[in-house]
mmCIF file of C-alpha atoms in Angstrom:
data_model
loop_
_atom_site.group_PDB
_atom_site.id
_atom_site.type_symbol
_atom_site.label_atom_id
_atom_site.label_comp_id
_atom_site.label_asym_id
_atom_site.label_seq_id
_atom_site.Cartn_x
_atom_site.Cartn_y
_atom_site.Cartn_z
ATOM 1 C CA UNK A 1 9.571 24.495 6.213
ATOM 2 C CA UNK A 2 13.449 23.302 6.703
ATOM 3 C CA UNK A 3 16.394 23.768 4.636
ATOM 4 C CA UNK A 4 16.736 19.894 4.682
ATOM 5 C CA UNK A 5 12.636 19.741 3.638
ATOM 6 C CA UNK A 6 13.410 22.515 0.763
ATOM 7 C CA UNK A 7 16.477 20.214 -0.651
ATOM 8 C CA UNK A 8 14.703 16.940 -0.356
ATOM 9 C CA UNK A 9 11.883 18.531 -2.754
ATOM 10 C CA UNK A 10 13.894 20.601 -5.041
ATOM 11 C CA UNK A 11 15.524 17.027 -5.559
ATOM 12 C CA UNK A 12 12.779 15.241 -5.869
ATOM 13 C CA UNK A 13 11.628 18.014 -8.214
ATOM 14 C CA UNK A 14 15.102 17.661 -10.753
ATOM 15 C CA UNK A 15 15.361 14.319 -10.586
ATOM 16 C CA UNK A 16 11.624 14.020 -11.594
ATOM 17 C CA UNK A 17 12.228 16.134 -14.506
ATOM 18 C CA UNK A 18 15.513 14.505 -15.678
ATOM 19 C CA UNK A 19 13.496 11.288 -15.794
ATOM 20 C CA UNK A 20 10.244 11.462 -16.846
ATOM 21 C CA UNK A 21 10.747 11.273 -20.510
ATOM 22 C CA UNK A 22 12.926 7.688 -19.817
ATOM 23 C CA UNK A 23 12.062 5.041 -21.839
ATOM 24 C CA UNK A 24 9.423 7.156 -23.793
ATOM 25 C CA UNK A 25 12.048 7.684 -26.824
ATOM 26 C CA UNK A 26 10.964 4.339 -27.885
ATOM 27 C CA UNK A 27 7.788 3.065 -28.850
ATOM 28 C CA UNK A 28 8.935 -0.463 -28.244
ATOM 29 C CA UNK A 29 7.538 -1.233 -31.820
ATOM 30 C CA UNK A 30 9.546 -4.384 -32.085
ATOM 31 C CA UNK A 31 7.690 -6.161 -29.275
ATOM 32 C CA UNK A 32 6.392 -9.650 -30.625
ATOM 33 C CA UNK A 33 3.873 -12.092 -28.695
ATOM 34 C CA UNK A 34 5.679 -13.711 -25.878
ATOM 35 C CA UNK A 35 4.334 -17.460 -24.665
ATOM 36 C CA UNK A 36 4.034 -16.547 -20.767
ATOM 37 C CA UNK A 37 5.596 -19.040 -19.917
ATOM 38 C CA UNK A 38 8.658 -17.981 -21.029
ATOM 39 C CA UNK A 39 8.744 -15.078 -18.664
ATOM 40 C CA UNK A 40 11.204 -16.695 -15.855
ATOM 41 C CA UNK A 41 12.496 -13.788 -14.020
ATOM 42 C CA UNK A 42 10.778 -10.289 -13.329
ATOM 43 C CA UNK A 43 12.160 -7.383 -11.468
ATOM 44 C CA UNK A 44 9.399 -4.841 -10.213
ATOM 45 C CA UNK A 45 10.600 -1.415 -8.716
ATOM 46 C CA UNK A 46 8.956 0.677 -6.036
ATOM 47 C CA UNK A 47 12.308 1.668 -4.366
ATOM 48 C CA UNK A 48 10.105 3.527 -1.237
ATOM 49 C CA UNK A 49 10.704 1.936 2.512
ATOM 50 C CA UNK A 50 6.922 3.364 3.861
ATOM 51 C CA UNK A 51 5.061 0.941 5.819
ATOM 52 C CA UNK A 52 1.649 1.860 3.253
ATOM 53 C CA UNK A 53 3.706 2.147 0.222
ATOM 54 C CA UNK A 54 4.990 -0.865 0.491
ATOM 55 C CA UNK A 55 1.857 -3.252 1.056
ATOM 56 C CA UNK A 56 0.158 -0.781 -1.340
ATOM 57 C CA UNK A 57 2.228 -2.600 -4.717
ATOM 58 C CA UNK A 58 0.717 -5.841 -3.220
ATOM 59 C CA UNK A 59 -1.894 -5.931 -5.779
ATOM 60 C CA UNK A 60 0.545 -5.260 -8.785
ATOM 61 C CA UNK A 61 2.717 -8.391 -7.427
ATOM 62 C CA UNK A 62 -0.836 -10.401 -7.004
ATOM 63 C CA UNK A 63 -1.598 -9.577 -10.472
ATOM 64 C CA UNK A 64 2.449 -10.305 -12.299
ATOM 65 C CA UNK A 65 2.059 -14.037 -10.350
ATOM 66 C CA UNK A 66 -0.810 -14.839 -11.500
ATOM 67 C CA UNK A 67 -0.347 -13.686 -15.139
ATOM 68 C CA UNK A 68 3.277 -15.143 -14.638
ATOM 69 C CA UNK A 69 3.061 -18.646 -12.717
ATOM 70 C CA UNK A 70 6.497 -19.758 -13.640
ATOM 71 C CA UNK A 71 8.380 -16.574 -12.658
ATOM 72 C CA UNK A 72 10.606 -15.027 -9.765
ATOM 73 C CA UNK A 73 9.906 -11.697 -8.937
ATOM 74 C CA UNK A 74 12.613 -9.614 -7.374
ATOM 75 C CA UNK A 75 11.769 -6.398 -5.910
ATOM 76 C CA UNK A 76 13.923 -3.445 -5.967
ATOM 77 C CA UNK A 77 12.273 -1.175 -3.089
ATOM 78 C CA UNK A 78 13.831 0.858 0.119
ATOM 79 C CA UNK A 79 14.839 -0.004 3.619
ATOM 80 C CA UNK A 80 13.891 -3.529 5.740
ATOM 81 C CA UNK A 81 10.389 -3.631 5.696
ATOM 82 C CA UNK A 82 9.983 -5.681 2.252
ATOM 83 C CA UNK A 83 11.029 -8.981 3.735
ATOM 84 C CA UNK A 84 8.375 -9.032 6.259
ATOM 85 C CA UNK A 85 5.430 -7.685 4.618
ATOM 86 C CA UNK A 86 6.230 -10.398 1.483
ATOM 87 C CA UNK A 87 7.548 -13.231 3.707
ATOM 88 C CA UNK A 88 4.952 -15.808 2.771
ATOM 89 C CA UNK A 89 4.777 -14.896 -1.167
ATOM 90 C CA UNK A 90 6.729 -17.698 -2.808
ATOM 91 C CA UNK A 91 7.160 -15.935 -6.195
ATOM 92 C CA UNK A 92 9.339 -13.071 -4.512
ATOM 93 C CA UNK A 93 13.461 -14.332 -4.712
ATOM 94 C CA UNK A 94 15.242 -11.503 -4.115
ATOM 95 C CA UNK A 95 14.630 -8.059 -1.921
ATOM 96 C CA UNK A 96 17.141 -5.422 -3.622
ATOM 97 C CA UNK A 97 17.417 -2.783 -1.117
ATOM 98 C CA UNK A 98 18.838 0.732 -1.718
ATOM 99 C CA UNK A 99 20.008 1.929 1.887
ATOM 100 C CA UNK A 100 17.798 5.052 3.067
ATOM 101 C CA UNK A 101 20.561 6.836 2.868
ATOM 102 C CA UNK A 102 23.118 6.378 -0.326
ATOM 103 C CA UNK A 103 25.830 8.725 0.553
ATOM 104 C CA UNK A 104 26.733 7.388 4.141
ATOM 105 C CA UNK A 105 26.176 3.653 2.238
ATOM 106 C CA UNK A 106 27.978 4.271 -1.083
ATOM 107 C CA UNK A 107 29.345 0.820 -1.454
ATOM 108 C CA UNK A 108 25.946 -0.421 -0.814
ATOM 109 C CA UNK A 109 24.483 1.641 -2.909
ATOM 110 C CA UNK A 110 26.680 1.570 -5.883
ATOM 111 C CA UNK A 111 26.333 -2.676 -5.542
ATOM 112 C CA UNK A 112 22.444 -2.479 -5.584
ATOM 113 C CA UNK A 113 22.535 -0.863 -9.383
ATOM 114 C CA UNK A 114 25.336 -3.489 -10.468
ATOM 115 C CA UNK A 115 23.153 -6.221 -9.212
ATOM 116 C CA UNK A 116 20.355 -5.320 -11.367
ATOM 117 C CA UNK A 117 22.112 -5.110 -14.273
ATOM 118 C CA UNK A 118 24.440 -8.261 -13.752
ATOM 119 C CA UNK A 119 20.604 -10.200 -13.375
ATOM 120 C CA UNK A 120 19.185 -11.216 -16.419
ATOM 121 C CA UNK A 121 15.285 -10.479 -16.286
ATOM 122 C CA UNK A 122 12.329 -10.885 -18.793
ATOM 123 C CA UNK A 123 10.418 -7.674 -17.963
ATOM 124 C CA UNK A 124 10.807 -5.021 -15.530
ATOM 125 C CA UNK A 125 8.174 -2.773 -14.372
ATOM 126 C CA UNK A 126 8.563 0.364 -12.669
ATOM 127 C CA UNK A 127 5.227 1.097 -10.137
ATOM 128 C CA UNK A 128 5.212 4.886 -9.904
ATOM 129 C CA UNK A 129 5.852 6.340 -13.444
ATOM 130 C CA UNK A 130 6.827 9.948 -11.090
ATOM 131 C CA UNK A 131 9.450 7.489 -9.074
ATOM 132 C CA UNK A 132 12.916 9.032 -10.693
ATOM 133 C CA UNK A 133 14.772 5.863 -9.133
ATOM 134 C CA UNK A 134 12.424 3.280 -10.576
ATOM 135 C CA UNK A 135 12.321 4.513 -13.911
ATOM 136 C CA UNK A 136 16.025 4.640 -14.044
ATOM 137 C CA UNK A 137 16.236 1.063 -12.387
ATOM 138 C CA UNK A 138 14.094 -0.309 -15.274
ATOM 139 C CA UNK A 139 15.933 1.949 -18.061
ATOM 140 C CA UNK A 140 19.351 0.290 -16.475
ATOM 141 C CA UNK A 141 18.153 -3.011 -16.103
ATOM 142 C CA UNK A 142 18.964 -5.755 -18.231
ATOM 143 C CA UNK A 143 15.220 -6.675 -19.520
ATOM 144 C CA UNK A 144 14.002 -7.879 -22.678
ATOM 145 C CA UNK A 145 10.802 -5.819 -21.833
ATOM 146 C CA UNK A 146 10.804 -2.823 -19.973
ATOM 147 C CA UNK A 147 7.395 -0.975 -18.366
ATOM 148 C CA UNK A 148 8.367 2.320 -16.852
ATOM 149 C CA UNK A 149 4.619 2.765 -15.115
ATOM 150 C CA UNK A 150 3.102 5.320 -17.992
ATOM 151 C CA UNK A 151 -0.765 5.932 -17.567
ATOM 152 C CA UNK A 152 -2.593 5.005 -20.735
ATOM 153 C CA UNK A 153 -6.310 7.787 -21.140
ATOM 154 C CA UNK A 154 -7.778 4.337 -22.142
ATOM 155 C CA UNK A 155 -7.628 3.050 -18.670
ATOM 156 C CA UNK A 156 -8.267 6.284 -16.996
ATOM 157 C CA UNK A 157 -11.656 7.188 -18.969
ATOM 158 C CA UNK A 158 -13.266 3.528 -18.710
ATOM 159 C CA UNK A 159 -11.996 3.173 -14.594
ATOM 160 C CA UNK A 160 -13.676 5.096 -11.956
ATOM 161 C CA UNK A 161 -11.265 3.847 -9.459
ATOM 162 C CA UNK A 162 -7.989 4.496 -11.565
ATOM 163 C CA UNK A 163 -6.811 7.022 -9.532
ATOM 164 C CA UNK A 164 -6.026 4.456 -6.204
ATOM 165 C CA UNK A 165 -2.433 4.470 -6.258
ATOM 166 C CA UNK A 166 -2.655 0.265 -5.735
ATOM 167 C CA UNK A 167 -4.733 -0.071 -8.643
ATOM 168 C CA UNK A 168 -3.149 2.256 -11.616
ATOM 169 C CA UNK A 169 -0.193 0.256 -11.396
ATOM 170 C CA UNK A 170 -2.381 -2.919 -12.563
ATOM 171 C CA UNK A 171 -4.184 -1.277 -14.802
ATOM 172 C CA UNK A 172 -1.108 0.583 -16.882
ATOM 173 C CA UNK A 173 0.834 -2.696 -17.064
ATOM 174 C CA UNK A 174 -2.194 -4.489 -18.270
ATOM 175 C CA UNK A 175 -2.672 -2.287 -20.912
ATOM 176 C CA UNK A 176 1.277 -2.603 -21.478
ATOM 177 C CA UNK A 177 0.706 -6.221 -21.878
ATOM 178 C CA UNK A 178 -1.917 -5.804 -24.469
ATOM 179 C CA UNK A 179 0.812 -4.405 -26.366
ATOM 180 C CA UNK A 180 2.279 -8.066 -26.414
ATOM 181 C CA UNK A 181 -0.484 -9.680 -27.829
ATOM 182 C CA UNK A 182 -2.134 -10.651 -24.866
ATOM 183 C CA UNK A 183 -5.803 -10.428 -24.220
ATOM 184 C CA UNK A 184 -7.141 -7.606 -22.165
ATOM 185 C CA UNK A 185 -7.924 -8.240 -18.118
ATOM 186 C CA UNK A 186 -11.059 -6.919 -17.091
ATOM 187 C CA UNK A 187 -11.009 -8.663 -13.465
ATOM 188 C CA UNK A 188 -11.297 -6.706 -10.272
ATOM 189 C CA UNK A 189 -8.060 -5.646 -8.715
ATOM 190 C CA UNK A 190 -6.428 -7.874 -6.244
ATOM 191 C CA UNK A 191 -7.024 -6.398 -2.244
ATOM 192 C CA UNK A 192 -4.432 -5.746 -0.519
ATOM 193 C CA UNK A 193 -2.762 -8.604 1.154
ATOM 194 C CA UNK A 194 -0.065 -9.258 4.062
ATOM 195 C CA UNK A 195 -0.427 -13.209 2.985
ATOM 196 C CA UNK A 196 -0.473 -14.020 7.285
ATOM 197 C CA UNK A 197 -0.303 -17.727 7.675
ATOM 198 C CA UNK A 198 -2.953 -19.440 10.271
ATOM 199 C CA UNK A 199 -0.119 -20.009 12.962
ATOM 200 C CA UNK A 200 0.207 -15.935 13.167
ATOM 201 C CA UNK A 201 -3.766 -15.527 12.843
ATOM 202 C CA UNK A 202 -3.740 -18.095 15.815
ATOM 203 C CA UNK A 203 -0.867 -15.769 18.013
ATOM 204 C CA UNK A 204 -2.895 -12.395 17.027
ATOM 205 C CA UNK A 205 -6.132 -13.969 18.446
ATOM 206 C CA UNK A 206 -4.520 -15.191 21.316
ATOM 207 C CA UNK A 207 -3.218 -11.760 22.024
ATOM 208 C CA UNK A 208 -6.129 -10.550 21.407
ATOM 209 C CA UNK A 209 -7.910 -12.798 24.505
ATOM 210 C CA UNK A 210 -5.116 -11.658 26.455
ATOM 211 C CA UNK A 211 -6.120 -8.053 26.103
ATOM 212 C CA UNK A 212 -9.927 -8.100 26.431
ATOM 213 C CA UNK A 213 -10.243 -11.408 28.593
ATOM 214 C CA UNK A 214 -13.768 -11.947 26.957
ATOM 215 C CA UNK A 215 -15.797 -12.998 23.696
ATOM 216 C CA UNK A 216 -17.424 -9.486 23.000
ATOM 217 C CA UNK A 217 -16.856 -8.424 19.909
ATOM 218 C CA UNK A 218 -13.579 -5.732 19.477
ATOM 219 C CA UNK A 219 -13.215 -2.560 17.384
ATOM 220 C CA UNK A 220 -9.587 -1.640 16.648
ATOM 221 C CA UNK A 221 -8.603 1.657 16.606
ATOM 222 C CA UNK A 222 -5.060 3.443 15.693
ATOM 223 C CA UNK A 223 -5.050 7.474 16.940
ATOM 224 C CA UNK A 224 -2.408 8.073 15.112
ATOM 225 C CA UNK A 225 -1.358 9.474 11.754
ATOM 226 C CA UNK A 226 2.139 11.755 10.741
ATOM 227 C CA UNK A 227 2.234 14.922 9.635
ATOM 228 C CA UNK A 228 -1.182 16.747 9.106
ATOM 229 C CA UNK A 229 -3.009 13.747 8.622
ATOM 230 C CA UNK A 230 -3.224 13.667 12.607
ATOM 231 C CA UNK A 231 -6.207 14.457 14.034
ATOM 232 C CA UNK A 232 -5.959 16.539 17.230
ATOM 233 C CA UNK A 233 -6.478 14.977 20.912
ATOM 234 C CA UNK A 234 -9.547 16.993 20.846
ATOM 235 C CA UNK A 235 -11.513 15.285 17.955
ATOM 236 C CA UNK A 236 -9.984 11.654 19.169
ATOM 237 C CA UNK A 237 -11.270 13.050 22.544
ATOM 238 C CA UNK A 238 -14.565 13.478 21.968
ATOM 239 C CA UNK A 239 -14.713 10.297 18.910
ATOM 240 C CA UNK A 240 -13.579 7.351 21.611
ATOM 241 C CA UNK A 241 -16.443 9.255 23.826
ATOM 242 C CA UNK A 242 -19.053 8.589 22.060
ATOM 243 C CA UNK A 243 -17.639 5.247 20.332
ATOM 244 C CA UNK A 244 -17.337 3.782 23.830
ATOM 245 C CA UNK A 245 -21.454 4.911 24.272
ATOM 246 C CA UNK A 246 -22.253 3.642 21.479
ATOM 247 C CA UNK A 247 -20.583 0.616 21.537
ATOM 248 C CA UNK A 248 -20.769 -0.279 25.235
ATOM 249 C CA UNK A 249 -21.187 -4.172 23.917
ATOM 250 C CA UNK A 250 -18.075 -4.413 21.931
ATOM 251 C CA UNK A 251 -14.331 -4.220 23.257
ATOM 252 C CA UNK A 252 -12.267 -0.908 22.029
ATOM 253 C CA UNK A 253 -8.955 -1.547 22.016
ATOM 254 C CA UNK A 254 -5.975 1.072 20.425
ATOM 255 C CA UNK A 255 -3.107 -0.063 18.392
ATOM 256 C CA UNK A 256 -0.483 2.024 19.742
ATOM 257 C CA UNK A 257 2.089 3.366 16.855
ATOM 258 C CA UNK A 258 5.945 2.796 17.415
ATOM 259 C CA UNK A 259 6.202 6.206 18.912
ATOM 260 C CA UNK A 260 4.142 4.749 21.333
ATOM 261 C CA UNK A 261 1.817 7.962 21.829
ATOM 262 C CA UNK A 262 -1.517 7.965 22.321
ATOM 263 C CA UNK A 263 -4.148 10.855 20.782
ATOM 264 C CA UNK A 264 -6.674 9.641 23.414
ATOM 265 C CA UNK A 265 -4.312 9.483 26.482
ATOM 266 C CA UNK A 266 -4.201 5.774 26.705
ATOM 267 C CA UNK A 267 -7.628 5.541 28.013
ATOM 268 C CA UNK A 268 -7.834 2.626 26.156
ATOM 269 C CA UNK A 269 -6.368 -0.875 26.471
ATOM 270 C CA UNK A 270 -3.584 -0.906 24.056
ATOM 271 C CA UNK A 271 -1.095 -3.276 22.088
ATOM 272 C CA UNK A 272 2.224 -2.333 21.455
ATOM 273 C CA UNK A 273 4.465 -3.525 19.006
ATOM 274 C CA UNK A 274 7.123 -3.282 16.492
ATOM 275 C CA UNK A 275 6.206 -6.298 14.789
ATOM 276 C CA UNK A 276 4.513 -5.156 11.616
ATOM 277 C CA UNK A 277 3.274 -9.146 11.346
ATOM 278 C CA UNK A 278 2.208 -9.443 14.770
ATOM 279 C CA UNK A 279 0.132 -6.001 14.790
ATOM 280 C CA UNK A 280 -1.455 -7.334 11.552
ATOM 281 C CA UNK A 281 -2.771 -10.721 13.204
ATOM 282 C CA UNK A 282 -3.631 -8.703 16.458
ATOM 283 C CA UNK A 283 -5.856 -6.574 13.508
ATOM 284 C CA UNK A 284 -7.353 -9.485 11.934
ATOM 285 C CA UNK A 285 -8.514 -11.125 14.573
ATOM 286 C CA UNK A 286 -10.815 -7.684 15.528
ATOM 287 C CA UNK A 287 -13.940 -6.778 13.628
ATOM 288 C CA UNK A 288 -13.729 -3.267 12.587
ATOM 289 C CA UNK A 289 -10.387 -1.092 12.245
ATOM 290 C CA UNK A 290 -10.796 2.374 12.719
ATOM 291 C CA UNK A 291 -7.876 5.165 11.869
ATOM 292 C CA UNK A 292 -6.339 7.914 9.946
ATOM 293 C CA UNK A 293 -5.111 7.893 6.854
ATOM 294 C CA UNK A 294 -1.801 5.976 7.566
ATOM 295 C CA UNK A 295 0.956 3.047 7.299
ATOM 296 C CA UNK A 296 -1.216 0.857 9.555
ATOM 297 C CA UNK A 297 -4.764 1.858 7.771
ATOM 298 C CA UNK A 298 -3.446 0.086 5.062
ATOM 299 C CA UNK A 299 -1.982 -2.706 7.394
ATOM 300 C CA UNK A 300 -5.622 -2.926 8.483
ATOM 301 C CA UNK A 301 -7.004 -3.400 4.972
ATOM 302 C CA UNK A 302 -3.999 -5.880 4.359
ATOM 303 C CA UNK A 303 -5.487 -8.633 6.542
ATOM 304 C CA UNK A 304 -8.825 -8.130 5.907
ATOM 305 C CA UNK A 305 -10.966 -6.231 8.382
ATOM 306 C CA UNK A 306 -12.785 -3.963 7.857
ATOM 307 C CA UNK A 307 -11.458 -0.620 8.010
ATOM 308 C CA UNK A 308 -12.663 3.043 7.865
ATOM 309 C CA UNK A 309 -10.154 5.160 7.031
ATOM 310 C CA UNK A 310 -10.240 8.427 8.023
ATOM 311 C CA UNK A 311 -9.521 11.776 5.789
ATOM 312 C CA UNK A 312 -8.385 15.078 6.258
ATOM 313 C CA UNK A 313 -5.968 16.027 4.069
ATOM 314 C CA UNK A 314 -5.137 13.366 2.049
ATOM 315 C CA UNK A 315 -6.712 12.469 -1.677
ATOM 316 C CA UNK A 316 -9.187 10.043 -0.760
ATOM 317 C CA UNK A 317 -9.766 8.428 -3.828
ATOM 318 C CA UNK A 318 -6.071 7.773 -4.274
ATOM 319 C CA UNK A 319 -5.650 6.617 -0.878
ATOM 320 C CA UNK A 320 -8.803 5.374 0.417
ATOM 321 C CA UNK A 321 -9.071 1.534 1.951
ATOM 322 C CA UNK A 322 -11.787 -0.638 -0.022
ATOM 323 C CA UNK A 323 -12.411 -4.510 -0.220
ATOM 324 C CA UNK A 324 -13.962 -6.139 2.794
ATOM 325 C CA UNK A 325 -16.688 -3.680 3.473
ATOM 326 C CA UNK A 326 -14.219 -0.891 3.975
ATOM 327 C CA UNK A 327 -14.844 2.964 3.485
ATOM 328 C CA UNK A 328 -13.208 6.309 3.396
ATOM 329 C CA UNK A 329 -14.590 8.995 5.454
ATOM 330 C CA UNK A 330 -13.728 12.659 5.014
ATOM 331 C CA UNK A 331 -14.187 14.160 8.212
ATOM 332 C CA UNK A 332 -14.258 17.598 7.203
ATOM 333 C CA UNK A 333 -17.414 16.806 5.474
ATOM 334 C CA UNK A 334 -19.177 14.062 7.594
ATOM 335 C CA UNK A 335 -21.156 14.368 10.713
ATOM 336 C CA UNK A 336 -20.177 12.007 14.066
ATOM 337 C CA UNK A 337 -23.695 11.052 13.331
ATOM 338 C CA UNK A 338 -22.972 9.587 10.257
ATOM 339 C CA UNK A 339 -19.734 8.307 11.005
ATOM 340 C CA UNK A 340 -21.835 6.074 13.221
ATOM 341 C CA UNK A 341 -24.479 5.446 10.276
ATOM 342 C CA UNK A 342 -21.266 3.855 8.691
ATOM 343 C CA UNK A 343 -20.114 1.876 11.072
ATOM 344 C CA UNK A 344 -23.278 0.291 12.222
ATOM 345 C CA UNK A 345 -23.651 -0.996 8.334
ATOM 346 C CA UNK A 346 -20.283 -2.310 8.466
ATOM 347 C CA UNK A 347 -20.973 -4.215 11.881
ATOM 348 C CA UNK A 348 -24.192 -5.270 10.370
ATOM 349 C CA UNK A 349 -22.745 -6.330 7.153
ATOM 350 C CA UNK A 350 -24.373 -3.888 5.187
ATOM 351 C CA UNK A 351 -23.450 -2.296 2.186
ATOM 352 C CA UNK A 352 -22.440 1.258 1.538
ATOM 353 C CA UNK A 353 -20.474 3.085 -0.935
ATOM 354 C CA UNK A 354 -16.831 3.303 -0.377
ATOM 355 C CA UNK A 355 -16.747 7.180 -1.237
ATOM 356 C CA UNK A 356 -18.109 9.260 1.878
ATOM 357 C CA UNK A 357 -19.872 11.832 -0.596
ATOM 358 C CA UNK A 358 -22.779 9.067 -1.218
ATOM 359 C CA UNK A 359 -23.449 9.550 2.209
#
């Protein structure tokens, strides 16, 4: 492991610690019932610039819209990727960046804090209760009401999906919100959603045509994955073999990542691109997304196809894709063979679990 790797976490690690009692002093006893539509302005922090993290709070800003029809929403998150992935939601106003890296953008980054506590909001809500930065952006924000993302045992004992990292978010701050007199929200969490509008769903089929130059139906699939979450050349290897035999009807295409690698060799056609937007309409317009646990998994799930994710390290049930006939599959338990079992239902519109162990 690096120096630099050791000092990120030992950060990480203080920071966490200084933090995690914030804004658990007070019990917020004075909070009265609120008419909703009083709540005008809401600041919600996730200040992370990852490609999955980001479309992964989708849900939570589904859910604060809908609750909250009269409000702006300004999002305090990290890096440039915010203002495409929420370009067509017309709640968001403002995208308050903190630059990747604060000490070579001091200015910047001292002018992002000021800004949130020169704006006057109605209730900020911190995402990740472990995220030091968004539990000090909601302690220093000037909010009436203030949710710093702590998990309730109410929520976590009655959910059996809790644990997804886009759906504790919406389940804490509905409990919070039963704490203002409103009435409890039993509804099914929001899917993720990129919002793409039909003149990009038009472009990504067109590309699409471009690619395969026929009307077979096209399987999707994205090789890569950082870190250890990467399956090796070998397993991709001997996966596309046997997806191209079994599939010899449908088109495979691979999404290429920005690194522009391929796990497979480009054996494949490919897209390229470094247009989150565009990828995601290239996506959609396919039938079936297959790829590791990743940035563009969750891209995948964002516009609707179908996706199987695919698991090797990661905590599935925190991580897994679901909505629209989509599944987690740990491959260090699952067989090829039932890989395929999965993907024929999904083809077929069948239905299946969306934990691999009910395989």
């Amino acid at each position: 492991m690096s120096i630099l790797k050791n000092v990120n976490m030992f950060r990480r690690s203080l920071m966490r610690n200084l933090t995690k009692n914030i804004g658990k002093a007070s019990s917020q006893e004075d909070i009265i019932l609120v008419d909703k539509t009083d709540i005008k302005r809401i600041l919600i922090c996730r200040p992370n610039g990852r490609l999955g993290n980001l479309l992964l709070i989708t849900p939570v800003v589904q859910e604060v819209t809908e609750i909250f029809p009269n409000c702006k929403v300004d999002l305090f998150v990290k890096g440039t990727l915010s203002p495409l992935i929420f370009e067509n939601y017309d709640h968001i106003d403002k995208i308050i960046d903190l630059p990747k890296k604060p000490f070579k953008s001091l200015l910047k980054y001292l002018n992002v804090w000021i800004s949130i506590k020169r704006q006057k909001y109605d209730i900020a809500i911190n995402v990740d209760q472990n995220s030091s930065s968004g539990r000090l952006a909601v302690q220093f924000s000037n909010a009436k009401y203030k949710f710093f993302g702590d998990s309730n045992e109410e929520s976590q004992l009655i959910k059996n999906d809790y644990e997804h990292i886009a759906k504790y978010p919406v389940y804490n701050f509905r409990y919070y919100l039963t704490k203002l007199r409103f009435p409890k929200i039993n509804k099914v969490v929001a899917p993720l959603d990129l919002k793409l509008s039909s003149s990009e769903i038009s472009n990504g089929k067109n590309i699409l045509n471009s690619i395969v130059h026929n009307a077979k139906r096209t399987i999707c699939i994205f090789t890569y994955a950082t870190g250890e979450k990467c399956l090796t050349e070998d397993w991709w290897g001997n996966f596309y073999t046997q997806l191209k035999d079994e599939y010899q009807n449908y088109n495979i295409i691979e999404i290429l990542p920005v690194e522009n690698v391929s796990q497979i060799g480009f054996k494949a056609p490919t897209f390229y691109s470094k247009d989150i937007r565009e990828i995601g309409a290239v996506i959609a317009s396919a039938d079936l997304f297959i790829g590791a646990d990743s940035g563009i998994m969750h891209l995948a799930s964002a516009v609707k196809t179908p996706t199987v994710g695919l698991f090797s390290v990661s905590n599935i049930r925190k991580y897994e894709p679901y909505d629209n006939s989509s599944v987690a599959i740990d491959v260090n338990l699952s067989t090829k063979k039932e890989y395929f079992k999965i993907i024929n239902s999904i083809l077929n519109n069948g239905k299946l679990s969306i934990y691999s162990d009910a395989i």
